[in-house]
N, C-alpha and C. Protein backbone atom coordinates (compact mmCIF):
# COMPACT_ATOMS: atom_id res chain seq x y z
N UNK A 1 -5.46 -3.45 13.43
CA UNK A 1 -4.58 -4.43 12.85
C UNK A 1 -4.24 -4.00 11.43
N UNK A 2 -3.04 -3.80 11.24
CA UNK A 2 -2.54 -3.90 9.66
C UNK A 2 -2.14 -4.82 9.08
N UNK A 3 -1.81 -4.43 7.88
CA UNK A 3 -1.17 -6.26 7.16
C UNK A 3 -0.37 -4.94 5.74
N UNK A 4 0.49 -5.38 5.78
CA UNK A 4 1.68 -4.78 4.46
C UNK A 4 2.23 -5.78 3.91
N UNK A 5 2.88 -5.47 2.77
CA UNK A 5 4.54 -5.86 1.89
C UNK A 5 5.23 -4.61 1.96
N UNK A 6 5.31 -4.12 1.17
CA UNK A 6 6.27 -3.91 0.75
C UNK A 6 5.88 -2.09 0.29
N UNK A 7 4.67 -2.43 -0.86
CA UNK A 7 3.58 -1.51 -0.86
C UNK A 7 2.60 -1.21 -0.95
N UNK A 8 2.13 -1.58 -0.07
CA UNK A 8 0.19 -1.29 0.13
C UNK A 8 0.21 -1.87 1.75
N UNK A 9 -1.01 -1.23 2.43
CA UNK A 9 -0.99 -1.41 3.62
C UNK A 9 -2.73 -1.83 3.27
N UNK A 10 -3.04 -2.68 3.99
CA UNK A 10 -4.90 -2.89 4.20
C UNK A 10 -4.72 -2.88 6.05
N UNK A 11 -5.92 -1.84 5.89
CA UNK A 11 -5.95 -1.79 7.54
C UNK A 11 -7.65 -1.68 8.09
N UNK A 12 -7.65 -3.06 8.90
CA UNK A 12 -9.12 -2.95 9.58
C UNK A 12 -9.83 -2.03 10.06
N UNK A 13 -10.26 -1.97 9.24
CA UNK A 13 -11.89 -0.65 9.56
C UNK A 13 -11.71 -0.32 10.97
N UNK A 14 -11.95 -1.24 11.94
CA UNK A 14 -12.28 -0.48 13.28
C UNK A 14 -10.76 0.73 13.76
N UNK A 15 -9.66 0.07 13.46
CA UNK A 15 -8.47 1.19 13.35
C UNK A 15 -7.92 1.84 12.40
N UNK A 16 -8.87 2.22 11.06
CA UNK A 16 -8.82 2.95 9.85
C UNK A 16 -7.97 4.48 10.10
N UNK A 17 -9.07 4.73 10.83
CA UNK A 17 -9.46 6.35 11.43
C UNK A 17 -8.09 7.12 11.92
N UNK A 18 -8.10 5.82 13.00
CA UNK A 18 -6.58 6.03 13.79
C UNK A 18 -5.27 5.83 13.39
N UNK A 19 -5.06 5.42 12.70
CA UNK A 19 -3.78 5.16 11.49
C UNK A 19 -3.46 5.85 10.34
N UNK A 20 -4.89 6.26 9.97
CA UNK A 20 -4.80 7.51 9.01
C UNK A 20 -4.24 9.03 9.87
N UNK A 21 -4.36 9.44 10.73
CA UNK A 21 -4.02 10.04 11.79
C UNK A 21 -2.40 9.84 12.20
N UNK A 22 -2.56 8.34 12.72
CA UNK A 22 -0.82 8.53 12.69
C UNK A 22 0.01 8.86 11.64
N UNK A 23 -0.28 8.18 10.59
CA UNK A 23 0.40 8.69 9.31
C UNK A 23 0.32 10.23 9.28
N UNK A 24 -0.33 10.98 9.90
CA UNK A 24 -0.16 12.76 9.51
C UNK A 24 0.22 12.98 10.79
N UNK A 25 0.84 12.46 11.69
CA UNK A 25 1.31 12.85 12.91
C UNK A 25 3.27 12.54 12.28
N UNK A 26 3.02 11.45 11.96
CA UNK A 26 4.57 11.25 11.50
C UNK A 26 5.17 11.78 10.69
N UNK A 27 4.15 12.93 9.80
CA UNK A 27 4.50 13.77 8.78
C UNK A 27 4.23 13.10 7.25
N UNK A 28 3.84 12.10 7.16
CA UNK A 28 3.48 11.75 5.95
C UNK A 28 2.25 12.55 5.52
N UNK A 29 2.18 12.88 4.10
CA UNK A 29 0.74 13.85 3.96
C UNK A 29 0.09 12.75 3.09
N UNK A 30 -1.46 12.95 3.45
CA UNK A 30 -2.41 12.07 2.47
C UNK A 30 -3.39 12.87 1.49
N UNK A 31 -2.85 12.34 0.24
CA UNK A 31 -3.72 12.67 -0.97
C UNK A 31 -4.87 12.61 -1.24
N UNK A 32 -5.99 13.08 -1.36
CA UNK A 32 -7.51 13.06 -1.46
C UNK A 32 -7.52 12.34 -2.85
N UNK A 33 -9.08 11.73 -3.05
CA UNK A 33 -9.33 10.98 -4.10
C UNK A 33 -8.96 11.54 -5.34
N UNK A 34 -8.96 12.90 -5.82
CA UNK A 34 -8.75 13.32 -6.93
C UNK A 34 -7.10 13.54 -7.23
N UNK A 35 -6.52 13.61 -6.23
CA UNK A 35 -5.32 13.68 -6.31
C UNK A 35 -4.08 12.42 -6.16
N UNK A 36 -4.80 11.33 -6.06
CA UNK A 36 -3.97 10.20 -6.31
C UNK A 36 -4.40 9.46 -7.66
N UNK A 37 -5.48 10.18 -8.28
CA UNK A 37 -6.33 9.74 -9.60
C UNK A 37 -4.98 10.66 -10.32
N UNK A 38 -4.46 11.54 -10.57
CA UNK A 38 -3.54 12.22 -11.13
C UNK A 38 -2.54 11.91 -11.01
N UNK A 39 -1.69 11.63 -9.91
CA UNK A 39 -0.28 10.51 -9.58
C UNK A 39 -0.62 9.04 -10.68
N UNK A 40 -1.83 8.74 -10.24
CA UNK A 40 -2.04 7.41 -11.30
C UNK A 40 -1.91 8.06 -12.57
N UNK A 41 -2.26 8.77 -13.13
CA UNK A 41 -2.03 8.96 -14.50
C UNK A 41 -0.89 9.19 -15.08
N UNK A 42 0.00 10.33 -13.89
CA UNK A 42 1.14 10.51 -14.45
C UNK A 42 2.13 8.98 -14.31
N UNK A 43 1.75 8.46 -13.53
CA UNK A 43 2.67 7.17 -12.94
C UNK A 43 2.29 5.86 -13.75
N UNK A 44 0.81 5.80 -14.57
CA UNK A 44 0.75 4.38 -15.12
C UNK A 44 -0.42 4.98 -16.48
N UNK A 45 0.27 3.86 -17.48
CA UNK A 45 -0.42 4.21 -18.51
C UNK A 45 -1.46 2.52 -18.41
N UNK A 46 -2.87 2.42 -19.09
CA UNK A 46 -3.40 1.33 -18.85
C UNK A 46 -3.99 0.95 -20.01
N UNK A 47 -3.86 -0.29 -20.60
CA UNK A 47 -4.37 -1.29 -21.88
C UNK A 47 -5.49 -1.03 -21.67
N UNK A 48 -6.01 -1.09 -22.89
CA UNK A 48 -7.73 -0.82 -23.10
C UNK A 48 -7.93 0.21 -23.20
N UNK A 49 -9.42 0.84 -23.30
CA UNK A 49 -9.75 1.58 -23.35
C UNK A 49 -10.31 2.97 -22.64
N UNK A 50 -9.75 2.83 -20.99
CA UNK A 50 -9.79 3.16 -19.96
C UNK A 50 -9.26 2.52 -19.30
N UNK A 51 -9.43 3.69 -17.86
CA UNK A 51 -8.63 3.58 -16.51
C UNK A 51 -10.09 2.19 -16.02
N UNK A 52 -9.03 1.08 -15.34
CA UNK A 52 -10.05 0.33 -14.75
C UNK A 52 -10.37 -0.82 -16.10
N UNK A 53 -9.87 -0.93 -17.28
CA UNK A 53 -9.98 -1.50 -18.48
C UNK A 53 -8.53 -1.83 -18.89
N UNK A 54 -8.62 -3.27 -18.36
CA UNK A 54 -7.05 -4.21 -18.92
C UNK A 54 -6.18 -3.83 -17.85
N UNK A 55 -4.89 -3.68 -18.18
CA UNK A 55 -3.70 -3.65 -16.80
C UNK A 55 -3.12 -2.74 -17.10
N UNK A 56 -2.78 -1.94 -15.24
CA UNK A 56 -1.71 -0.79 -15.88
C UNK A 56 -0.47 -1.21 -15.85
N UNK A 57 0.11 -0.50 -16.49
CA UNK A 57 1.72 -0.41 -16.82
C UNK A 57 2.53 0.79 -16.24
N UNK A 58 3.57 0.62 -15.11
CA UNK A 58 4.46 1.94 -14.79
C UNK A 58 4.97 2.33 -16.03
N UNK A 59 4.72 3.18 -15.93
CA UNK A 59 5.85 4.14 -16.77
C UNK A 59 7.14 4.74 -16.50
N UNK A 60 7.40 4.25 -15.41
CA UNK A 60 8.54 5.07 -15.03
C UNK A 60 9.22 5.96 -14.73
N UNK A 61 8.75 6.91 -15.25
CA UNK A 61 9.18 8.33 -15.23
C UNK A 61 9.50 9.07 -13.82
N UNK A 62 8.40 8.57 -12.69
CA UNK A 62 8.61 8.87 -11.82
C UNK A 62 9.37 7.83 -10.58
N UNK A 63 9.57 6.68 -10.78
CA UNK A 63 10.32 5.78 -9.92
C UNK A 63 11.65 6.59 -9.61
N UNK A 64 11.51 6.26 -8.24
CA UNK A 64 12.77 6.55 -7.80
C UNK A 64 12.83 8.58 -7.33
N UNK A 65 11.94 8.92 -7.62
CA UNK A 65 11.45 10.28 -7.65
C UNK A 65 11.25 10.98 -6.00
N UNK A 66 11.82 11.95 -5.93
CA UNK A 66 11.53 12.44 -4.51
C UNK A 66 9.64 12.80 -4.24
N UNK A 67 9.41 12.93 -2.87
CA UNK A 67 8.22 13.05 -2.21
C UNK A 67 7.30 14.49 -3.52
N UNK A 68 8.50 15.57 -3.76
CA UNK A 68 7.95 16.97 -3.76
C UNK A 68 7.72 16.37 -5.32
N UNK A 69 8.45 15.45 -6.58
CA UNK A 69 8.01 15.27 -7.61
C UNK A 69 6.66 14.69 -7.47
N UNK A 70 6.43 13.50 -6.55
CA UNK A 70 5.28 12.96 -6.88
C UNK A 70 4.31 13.92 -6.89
N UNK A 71 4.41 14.67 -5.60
CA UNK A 71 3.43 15.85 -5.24
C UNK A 71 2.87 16.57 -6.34
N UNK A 72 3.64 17.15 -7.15
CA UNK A 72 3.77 17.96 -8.21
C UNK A 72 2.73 17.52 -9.24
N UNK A 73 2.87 15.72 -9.68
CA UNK A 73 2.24 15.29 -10.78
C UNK A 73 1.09 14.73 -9.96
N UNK A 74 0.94 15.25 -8.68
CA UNK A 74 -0.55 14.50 -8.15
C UNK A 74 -1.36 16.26 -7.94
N UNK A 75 -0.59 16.87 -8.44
CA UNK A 75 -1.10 18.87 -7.97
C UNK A 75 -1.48 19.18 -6.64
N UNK A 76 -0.77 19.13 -5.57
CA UNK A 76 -0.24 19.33 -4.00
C UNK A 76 0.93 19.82 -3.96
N UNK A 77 1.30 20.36 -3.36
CA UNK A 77 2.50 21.20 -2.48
C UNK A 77 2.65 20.47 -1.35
N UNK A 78 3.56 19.84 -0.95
CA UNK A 78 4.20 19.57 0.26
C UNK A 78 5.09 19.72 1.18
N UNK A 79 5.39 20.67 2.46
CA UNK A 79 6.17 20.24 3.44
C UNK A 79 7.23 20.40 2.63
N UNK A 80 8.61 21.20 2.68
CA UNK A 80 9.81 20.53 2.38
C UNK A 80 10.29 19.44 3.72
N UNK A 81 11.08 18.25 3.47
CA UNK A 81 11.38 17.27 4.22
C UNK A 81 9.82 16.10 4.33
N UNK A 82 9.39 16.46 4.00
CA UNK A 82 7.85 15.23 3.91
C UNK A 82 8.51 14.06 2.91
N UNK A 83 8.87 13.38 3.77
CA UNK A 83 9.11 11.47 2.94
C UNK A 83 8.14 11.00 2.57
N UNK A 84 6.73 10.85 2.63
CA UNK A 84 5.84 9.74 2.61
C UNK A 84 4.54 11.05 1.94
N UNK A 85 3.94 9.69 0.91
CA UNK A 85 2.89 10.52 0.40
C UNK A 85 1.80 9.28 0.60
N UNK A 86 0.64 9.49 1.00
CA UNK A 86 -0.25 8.26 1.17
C UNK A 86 -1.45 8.73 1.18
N UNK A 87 -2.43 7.77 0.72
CA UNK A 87 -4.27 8.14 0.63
C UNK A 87 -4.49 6.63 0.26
N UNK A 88 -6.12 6.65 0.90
CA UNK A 88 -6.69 5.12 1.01
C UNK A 88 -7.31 5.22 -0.91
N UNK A 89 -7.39 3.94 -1.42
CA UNK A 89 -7.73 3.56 -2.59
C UNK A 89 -8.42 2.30 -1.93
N UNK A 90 -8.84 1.65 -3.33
CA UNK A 90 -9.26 0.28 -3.32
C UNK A 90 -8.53 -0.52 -3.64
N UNK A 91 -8.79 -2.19 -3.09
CA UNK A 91 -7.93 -3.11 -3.31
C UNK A 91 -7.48 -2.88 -4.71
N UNK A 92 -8.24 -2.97 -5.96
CA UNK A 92 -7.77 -3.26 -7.09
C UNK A 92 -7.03 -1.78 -7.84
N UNK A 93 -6.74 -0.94 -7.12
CA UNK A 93 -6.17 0.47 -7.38
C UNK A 93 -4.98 0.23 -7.98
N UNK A 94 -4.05 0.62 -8.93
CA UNK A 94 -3.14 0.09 -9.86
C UNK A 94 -1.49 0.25 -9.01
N UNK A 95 -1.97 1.21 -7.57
CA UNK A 95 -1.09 1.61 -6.59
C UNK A 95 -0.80 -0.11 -6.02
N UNK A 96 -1.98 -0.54 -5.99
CA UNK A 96 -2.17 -1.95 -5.04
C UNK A 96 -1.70 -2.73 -5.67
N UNK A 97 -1.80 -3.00 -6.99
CA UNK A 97 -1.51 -4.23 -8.04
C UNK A 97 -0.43 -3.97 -8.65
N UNK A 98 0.12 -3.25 -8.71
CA UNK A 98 1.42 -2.84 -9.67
C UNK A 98 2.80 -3.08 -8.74
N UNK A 99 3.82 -3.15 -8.84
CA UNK A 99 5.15 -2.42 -8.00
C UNK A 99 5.36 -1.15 -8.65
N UNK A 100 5.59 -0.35 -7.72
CA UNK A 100 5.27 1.57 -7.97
C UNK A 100 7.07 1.94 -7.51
N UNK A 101 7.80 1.45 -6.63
CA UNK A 101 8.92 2.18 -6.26
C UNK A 101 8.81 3.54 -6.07
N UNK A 102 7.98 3.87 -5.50
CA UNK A 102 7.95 5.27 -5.49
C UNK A 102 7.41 5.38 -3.75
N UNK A 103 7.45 6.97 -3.67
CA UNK A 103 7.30 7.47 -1.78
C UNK A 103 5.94 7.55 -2.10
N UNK A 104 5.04 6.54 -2.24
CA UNK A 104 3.32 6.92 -2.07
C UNK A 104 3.21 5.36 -1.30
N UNK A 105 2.36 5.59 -0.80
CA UNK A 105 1.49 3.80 -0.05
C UNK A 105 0.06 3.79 0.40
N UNK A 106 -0.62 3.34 -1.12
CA UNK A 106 -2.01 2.71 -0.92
C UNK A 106 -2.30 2.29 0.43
N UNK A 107 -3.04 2.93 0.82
CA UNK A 107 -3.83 2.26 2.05
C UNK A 107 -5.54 1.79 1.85
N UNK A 108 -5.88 0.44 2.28
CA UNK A 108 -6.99 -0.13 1.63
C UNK A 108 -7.60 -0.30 2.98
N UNK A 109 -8.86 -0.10 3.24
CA UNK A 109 -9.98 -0.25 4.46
C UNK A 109 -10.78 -1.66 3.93
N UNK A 110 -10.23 -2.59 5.52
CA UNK A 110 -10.40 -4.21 5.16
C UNK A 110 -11.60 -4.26 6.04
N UNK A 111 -13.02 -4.63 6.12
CA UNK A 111 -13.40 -4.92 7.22
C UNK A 111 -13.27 -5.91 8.36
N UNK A 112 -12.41 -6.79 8.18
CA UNK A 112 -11.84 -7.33 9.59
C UNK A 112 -10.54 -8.01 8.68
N UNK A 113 -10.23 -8.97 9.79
CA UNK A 113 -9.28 -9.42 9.78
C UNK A 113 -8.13 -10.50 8.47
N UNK A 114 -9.53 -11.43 8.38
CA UNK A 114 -10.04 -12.34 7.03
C UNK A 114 -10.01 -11.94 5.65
N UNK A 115 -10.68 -10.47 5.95
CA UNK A 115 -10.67 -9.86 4.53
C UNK A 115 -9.00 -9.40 4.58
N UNK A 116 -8.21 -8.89 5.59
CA UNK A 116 -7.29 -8.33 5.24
C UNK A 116 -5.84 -9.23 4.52
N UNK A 117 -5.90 -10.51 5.48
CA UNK A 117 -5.39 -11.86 4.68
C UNK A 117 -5.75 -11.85 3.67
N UNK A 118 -6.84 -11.93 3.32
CA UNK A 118 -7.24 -12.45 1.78
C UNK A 118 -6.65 -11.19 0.93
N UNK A 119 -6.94 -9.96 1.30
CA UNK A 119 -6.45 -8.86 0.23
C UNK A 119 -5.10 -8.90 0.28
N UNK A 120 -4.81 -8.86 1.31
CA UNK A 120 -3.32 -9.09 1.23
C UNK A 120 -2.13 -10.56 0.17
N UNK A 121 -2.97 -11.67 0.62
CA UNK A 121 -2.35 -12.48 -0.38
C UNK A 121 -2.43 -11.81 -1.76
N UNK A 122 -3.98 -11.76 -2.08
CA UNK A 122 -4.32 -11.30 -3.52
C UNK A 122 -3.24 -10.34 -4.16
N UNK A 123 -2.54 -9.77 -3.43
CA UNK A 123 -2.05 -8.17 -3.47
C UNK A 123 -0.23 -8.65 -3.91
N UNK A 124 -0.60 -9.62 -3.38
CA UNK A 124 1.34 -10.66 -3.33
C UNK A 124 1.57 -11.15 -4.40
N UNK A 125 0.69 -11.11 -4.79
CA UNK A 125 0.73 -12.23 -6.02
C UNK A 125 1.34 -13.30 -6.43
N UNK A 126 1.23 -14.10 -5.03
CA UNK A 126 2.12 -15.33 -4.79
C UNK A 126 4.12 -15.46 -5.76
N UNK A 127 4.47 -14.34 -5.15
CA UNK A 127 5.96 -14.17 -5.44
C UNK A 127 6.44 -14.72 -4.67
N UNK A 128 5.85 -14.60 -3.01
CA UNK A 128 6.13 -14.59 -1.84
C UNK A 128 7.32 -14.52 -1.40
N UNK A 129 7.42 -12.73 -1.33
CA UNK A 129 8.68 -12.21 -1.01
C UNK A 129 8.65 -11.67 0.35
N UNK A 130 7.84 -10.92 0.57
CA UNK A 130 7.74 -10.16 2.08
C UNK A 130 6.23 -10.01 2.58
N UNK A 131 5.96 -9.76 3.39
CA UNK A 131 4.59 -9.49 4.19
C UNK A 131 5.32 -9.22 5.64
N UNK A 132 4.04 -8.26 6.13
CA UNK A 132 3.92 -7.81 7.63
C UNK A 132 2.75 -7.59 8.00
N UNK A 133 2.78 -8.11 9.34
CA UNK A 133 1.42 -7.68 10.11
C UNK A 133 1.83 -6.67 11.10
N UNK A 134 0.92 -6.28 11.96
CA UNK A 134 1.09 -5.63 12.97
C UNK A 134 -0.12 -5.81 13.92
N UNK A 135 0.14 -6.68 14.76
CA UNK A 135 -1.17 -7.86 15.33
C UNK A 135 -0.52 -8.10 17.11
N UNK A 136 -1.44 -7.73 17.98
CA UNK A 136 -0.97 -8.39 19.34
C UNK A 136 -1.95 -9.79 19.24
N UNK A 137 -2.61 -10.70 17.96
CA UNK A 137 -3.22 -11.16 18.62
C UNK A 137 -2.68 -12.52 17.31
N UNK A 138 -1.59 -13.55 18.65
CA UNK A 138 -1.04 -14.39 17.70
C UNK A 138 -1.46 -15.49 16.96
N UNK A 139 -2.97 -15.63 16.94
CA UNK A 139 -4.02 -16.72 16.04
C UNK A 139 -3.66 -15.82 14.74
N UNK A 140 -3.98 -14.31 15.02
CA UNK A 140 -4.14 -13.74 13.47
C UNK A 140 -2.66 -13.69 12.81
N UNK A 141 -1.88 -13.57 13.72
CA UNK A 141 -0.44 -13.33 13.36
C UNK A 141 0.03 -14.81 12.25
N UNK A 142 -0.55 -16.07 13.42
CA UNK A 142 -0.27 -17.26 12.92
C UNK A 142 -0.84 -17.81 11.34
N UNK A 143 -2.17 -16.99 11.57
CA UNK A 143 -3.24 -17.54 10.21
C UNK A 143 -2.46 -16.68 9.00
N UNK A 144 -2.18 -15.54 9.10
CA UNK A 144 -1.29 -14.82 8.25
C UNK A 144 -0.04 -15.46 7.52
N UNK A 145 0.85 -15.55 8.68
CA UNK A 145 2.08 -15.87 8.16
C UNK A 145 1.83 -17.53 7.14
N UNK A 146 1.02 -18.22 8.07
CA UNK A 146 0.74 -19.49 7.10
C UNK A 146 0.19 -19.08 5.56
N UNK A 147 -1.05 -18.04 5.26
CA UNK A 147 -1.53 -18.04 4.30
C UNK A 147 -0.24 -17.13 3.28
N UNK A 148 0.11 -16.32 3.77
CA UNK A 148 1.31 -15.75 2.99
C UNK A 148 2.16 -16.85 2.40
N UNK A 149 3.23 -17.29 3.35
CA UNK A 149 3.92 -18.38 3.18
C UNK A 149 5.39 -17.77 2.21
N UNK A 150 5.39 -16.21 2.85
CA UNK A 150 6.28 -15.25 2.00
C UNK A 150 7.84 -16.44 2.46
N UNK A 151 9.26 -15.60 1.96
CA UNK A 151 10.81 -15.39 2.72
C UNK A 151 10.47 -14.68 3.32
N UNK A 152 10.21 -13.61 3.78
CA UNK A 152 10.19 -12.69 4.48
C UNK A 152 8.80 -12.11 5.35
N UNK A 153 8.81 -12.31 6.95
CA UNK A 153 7.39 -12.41 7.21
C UNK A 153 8.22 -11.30 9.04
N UNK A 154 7.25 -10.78 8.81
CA UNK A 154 7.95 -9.41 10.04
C UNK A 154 5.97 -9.13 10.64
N UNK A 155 6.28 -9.58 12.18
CA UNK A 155 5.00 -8.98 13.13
C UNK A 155 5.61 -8.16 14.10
N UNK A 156 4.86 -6.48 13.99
CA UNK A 156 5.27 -5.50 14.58
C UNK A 156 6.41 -5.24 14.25
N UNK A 157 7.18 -4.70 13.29
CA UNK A 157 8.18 -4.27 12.51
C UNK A 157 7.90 -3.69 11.22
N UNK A 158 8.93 -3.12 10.53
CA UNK A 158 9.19 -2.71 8.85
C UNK A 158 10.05 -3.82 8.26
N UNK A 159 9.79 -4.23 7.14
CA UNK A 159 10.04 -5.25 6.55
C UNK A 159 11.55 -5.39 6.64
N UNK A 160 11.79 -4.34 6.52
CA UNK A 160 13.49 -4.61 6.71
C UNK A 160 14.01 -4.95 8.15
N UNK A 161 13.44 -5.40 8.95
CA UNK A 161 13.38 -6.39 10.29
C UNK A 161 13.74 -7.45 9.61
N UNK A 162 13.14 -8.05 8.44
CA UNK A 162 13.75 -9.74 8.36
C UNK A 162 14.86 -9.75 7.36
N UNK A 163 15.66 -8.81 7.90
CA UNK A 163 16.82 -8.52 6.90
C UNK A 163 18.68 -9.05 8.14
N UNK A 164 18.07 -8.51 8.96
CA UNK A 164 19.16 -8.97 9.71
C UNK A 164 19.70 -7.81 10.24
């Protein structure tokens, strides 16, 4: 089961494995821990006195930036034609909490279902603009869409399904 917006995906542990997989079947490449720690740097500067200390801030520089720039400021080579750059972080990863506009997507390991609602609202920050699940099982579908309470709510689709 997954749960998205827009950008960040949290996906239940028991189908972690397998989704990380599809994502490199579809050609998206995933960044190892040290190398999305470097995209974060080049991509957000943060208050305080460290990373993980106060809030980050985009910088901009790279919004709007093709796959091979991000690559570059995360130090990877990619694929020419590779759209999608992705690696799992933690909920509070500045990928997760920020809007990034950029070709990367946090992926967060929820252990069930409950947790993934909950990270997921947390993650919305009650704007409530979009959310998606991807659920055959319509209690969770239902408990979702209620706790969201987004405009825009898409099960088994890309958000741009509730576009028309």
């Amino acid at each position: 089961m997954l749960f998205r917006s827009e950008k960040e995906v949290f996906v239940v542990e028991k189908v972690f494995d397998a989704f990380r997989a599809a994502m490199k079947r579809a050609g998206a490449v995933e960044l190892d821990e040290a190398a999305i720690e470097r995209l974060s740097d080049a991509a957000f500067k943060f208050d305080g006195p460290g990373k993980g200390c106060g809030r980050a801030h985009l910088k901009r520089d790279l919004v709007g930036k093709d796959v091979a720039d991000l690559a570059a400021a995360a130090g990877v080579k990619v694929p020419a034609g590779t759209d999608l750059l992705f690696g799992e972080t933690k909920a509070d990863h500045a990928f997760v909490v920020e809007e990034q506009m950029m070709p990367f997507i946090p992926i967060v390991r929820v252990p069930n279902v409950d947790a993934g609602i909950a990270a997921s609202l947390e993650a919305e920050h009650g704007y409530r603009h979009t959310a998606c699940i991807h659920s055959n099982n319509m209690e969770n579908v239902t408990k979702m869409a209620r706790a969201m309470n987004t405009t825009l709510f898409v099960q088994n689709g890309p958000s741009t399904a509730a576009l028309g």
